[in-house]
Amino acid sequence: MIRIDAEKLTSLQQESEYVRKALTIEEDVVVSGHEAVPSDYQAAVEGEASETLNDMTGLGEALTLELKADKSLSENAHASGTSDTLSRLQWEEAAVGELDEEWLHLAEKLDPQHVLTIHALLGDEPDTELNRVAEQYGTMPALLLDEVNDLAMETIGDLLIDSDRIVSEYMNVFEHVKR
């Protein structure tokens, strides 16, 4: 998911406004003491500056919409009572005592989209479910799998996913995952 830094966007808008004002010239102003600048040239420059400013304003509006969508997803998950389940990877109580510390550390580091990715891979239709999760979070399935593998490398020291499936030697760890 792409995030836009609102402060940086505001700064760029202010800088663009400053440049636009600096480039704005009065009609028939003498340049370098030789000739007047045509008003159609001035209008073209002002038009480009205005277009750039409008593009940047559009980015700000897109950021606002994205933030509202993220908040809405969060509220929907919370309202349905699934936010806790979606945000953490949980094992059945009997299995927790048998897990190595690295697996618990991995579970702590996983973001909600990564937990849903693992749940999708454990489901009956992993490809369909993985595509749904990727679409829900505005990303690609391969990126989700790579992110989970990056976290697995940091915590358990090995890849968790190979060829879009959980590695068979780790399936026993996920047999008792709550869904």
CSV table of C-alpha atoms in Angstrom, one decimal:
chain,number,residue,atom,x,y,z
A,1,MET,CA,0.0,0.0,0.0
A,2,ILE,CA,1.3,3.4,-0.9
A,3,ARG,CA,1.3,6.0,1.8
A,4,ILE,CA,1.7,9.8,1.1
A,5,ASP,CA,3.3,11.9,3.7
A,6,ALA,CA,0.8,14.7,4.2
A,7,GLU,CA,3.4,17.1,5.6
A,8,LYS,CA,5.7,16.6,2.6
A,9,LEU,CA,2.7,17.1,0.3
A,10,THR,CA,1.8,20.4,2.0
A,11,SER,CA,5.5,21.5,1.7
A,12,LEU,CA,5.5,20.7,-2.0
A,13,GLN,CA,2.3,22.6,-2.5
A,14,GLN,CA,3.8,25.7,-0.8
A,15,GLU,CA,7.0,25.4,-2.8
A,16,SER,CA,5.0,25.1,-6.0
A,17,GLU,CA,3.0,28.2,-5.1
A,18,TYR,CA,6.2,30.1,-4.4
A,19,VAL,CA,7.6,29.1,-7.8
A,20,ARG,CA,4.4,30.0,-9.5
A,21,LYS,CA,4.4,33.4,-8.0
A,22,ALA,CA,8.1,33.8,-8.8
A,23,LEU,CA,7.5,32.9,-12.4
A,24,THR,CA,4.3,35.0,-12.8
A,25,ILE,CA,5.1,38.1,-14.8
A,26,GLU,CA,3.1,41.2,-15.7
A,27,GLU,CA,1.9,41.7,-19.3
A,28,ASP,CA,4.4,43.5,-21.5
A,29,VAL,CA,7.2,43.4,-18.9
A,30,VAL,CA,10.6,44.1,-20.4
A,31,VAL,CA,13.0,41.1,-20.1
A,32,SER,CA,16.7,41.7,-20.2
A,33,GLY,CA,16.1,45.2,-21.4
A,34,HIS,CA,15.3,44.0,-25.0
A,35,GLU,CA,11.8,42.8,-25.6
A,36,ALA,CA,8.4,42.4,-24.0
A,37,VAL,CA,7.1,39.0,-22.9
A,38,PRO,CA,3.9,38.1,-24.8
A,39,SER,CA,0.8,37.6,-22.7
A,40,ASP,CA,0.1,34.2,-24.3
A,41,TYR,CA,3.4,33.0,-23.0
A,42,GLN,CA,2.6,34.2,-19.5
A,43,ALA,CA,-0.8,32.4,-19.7
A,44,ALA,CA,0.8,29.2,-20.8
A,45,VAL,CA,3.3,29.3,-17.8
A,46,GLU,CA,0.4,30.2,-15.4
A,47,GLY,CA,-1.6,27.3,-16.9
A,48,GLU,CA,1.2,24.8,-16.3
A,49,ALA,CA,1.7,26.0,-12.8
A,50,SER,CA,-2.0,25.8,-12.1
A,51,GLU,CA,-2.2,22.3,-13.5
A,52,THR,CA,0.7,21.2,-11.3
A,53,LEU,CA,-1.0,22.7,-8.3
A,54,ASN,CA,-4.2,20.9,-9.2
A,55,ASP,CA,-2.4,17.6,-9.6
A,56,MET,CA,-0.8,18.0,-6.1
A,57,THR,CA,-4.2,18.9,-4.6
A,58,GLY,CA,-5.6,15.8,-6.2
A,59,LEU,CA,-2.9,13.8,-4.4
A,60,GLY,CA,-4.0,15.3,-1.1
A,61,GLU,CA,-7.6,14.4,-1.8
A,62,ALA,CA,-6.5,10.8,-2.7
A,63,LEU,CA,-4.6,10.6,0.6
A,64,THR,CA,-7.7,11.7,2.5
A,65,LEU,CA,-9.8,9.1,0.8
A,66,GLU,CA,-7.2,6.4,1.5
A,67,LEU,CA,-7.0,7.3,5.1
A,68,LYS,CA,-10.8,7.2,5.3
A,69,ALA,CA,-10.8,3.8,3.6
A,70,ASP,CA,-8.2,2.5,6.1
A,71,LYS,CA,-10.3,3.8,9.0
A,72,SER,CA,-13.4,2.2,7.5
A,73,LEU,CA,-11.7,-1.2,7.1
A,74,SER,CA,-10.5,-1.0,10.7
A,75,GLU,CA,-14.0,0.0,12.0
A,76,ASN,CA,-15.7,-2.8,10.0
A,77,ALA,CA,-13.3,-5.4,11.3
A,78,HIS,CA,-13.8,-4.1,14.9
A,79,ALA,CA,-17.6,-4.0,14.5
A,80,SER,CA,-17.7,-7.6,13.2
A,81,GLY,CA,-15.7,-8.7,16.2
A,82,THR,CA,-12.9,-10.0,14.1
A,83,SER,CA,-10.3,-7.3,14.7
A,84,ASP,CA,-8.5,-9.3,17.4
A,85,THR,CA,-8.5,-12.5,15.4
A,86,LEU,CA,-7.4,-10.7,12.3
A,87,SER,CA,-4.6,-8.8,13.9
A,88,ARG,CA,-2.8,-11.7,15.6
A,89,LEU,CA,-1.9,-15.2,14.7
A,90,GLN,CA,-3.3,-17.4,17.4
A,91,TRP,CA,-2.8,-21.1,18.2
A,92,GLU,CA,-5.0,-23.3,20.2
A,93,GLU,CA,-4.1,-23.3,23.9
A,94,ALA,CA,-2.8,-26.9,23.9
A,95,ALA,CA,-0.4,-26.1,21.1
A,96,VAL,CA,1.0,-22.9,22.5
A,97,GLY,CA,3.2,-24.7,25.0
A,98,GLU,CA,4.8,-26.8,22.3
A,99,LEU,CA,5.8,-23.8,20.1
A,100,ASP,CA,9.4,-22.4,20.1
A,101,GLU,CA,9.9,-18.8,21.1
A,102,GLU,CA,10.7,-17.9,17.5
A,103,TRP,CA,7.2,-18.8,16.3
A,104,LEU,CA,5.6,-16.6,19.0
A,105,HIS,CA,8.0,-13.8,18.1
A,106,LEU,CA,6.9,-14.2,14.4
A,107,ALA,CA,3.2,-14.1,15.4
A,108,GLU,CA,3.9,-10.8,17.3
A,109,LYS,CA,5.5,-9.2,14.2
A,110,LEU,CA,2.8,-10.1,11.7
A,111,ASP,CA,0.5,-7.3,10.6
A,112,PRO,CA,-3.2,-8.1,10.0
A,113,GLN,CA,-2.7,-8.5,6.2
A,114,HIS,CA,0.1,-11.1,6.9
A,115,VAL,CA,-2.1,-13.0,9.3
A,116,LEU,CA,-4.9,-13.1,6.7
A,117,THR,CA,-2.3,-14.2,4.1
A,118,ILE,CA,-1.3,-17.2,6.3
A,119,HIS,CA,-5.0,-18.0,6.9
A,120,ALA,CA,-5.6,-17.9,3.2
A,121,LEU,CA,-2.7,-20.3,2.6
A,122,LEU,CA,-4.2,-22.7,5.2
A,123,GLY,CA,-7.7,-22.4,3.6
A,124,ASP,CA,-9.4,-24.7,1.1
A,125,GLU,CA,-8.9,-22.3,-1.8
A,126,PRO,CA,-5.6,-20.6,-1.1
A,127,ASP,CA,-5.2,-18.8,-4.5
A,128,THR,CA,-8.7,-17.3,-4.4
A,129,GLU,CA,-8.4,-16.3,-0.7
A,130,LEU,CA,-4.9,-14.8,-1.2
A,131,ASN,CA,-6.1,-12.7,-4.1
A,132,ARG,CA,-9.0,-11.5,-2.0
A,133,VAL,CA,-6.6,-10.5,0.8
A,134,ALA,CA,-4.3,-8.7,-1.6
A,135,GLU,CA,-7.2,-6.8,-3.2
A,136,GLN,CA,-8.5,-5.8,0.3
A,137,TYR,CA,-5.2,-4.3,1.2
A,138,GLY,CA,-4.5,-2.8,-2.2
A,139,THR,CA,-1.4,-4.9,-3.0
A,140,MET,CA,-0.3,-7.9,-5.0
A,141,PRO,CA,-0.3,-11.5,-3.6
A,142,ALA,CA,3.4,-11.9,-4.3
A,143,LEU,CA,4.2,-8.9,-2.2
A,144,LEU,CA,2.3,-10.2,0.7
A,145,LEU,CA,4.1,-13.6,0.5
A,146,ASP,CA,7.5,-11.8,0.3
A,147,GLU,CA,6.6,-9.7,3.3
A,148,VAL,CA,5.7,-12.8,5.3
A,149,ASN,CA,8.9,-14.5,4.2
A,150,ASP,CA,11.0,-11.4,5.2
A,151,LEU,CA,9.5,-11.5,8.7
A,152,ALA,CA,10.0,-15.3,8.9
A,153,MET,CA,13.7,-14.9,7.9
A,154,GLU,CA,14.1,-12.3,10.7
A,155,THR,CA,12.4,-14.5,13.4
A,156,ILE,CA,12.7,-18.2,12.6
A,157,GLY,CA,15.7,-17.9,10.2
A,158,ASP,CA,14.0,-19.6,7.3
A,159,LEU,CA,11.5,-19.1,4.5
A,160,LEU,CA,7.9,-19.9,5.5
A,161,ILE,CA,6.4,-19.8,2.0
A,162,ASP,CA,7.7,-21.5,-1.2
A,163,SER,CA,5.8,-21.6,-4.5
A,164,ASP,CA,2.8,-19.8,-3.0
A,165,ARG,CA,2.3,-22.4,-0.3
A,166,ILE,CA,3.5,-22.8,3.3
A,167,VAL,CA,6.6,-25.0,3.3
A,168,SER,CA,5.6,-28.6,4.2
A,169,GLU,CA,8.1,-29.0,7.0
A,170,TYR,CA,6.3,-26.1,8.9
A,171,MET,CA,2.7,-27.3,8.2
A,172,ASN,CA,2.7,-29.1,11.6
A,173,VAL,CA,3.2,-25.6,13.3
A,174,PHE,CA,0.1,-24.3,11.6
A,175,GLU,CA,-2.2,-27.3,12.2
A,176,HIS,CA,-3.5,-25.7,15.4
A,177,VAL,CA,-3.8,-22.1,14.3
A,178,LYS,CA,-7.1,-20.6,15.2
A,179,ARG,CA,-9.1,-19.1,12.3
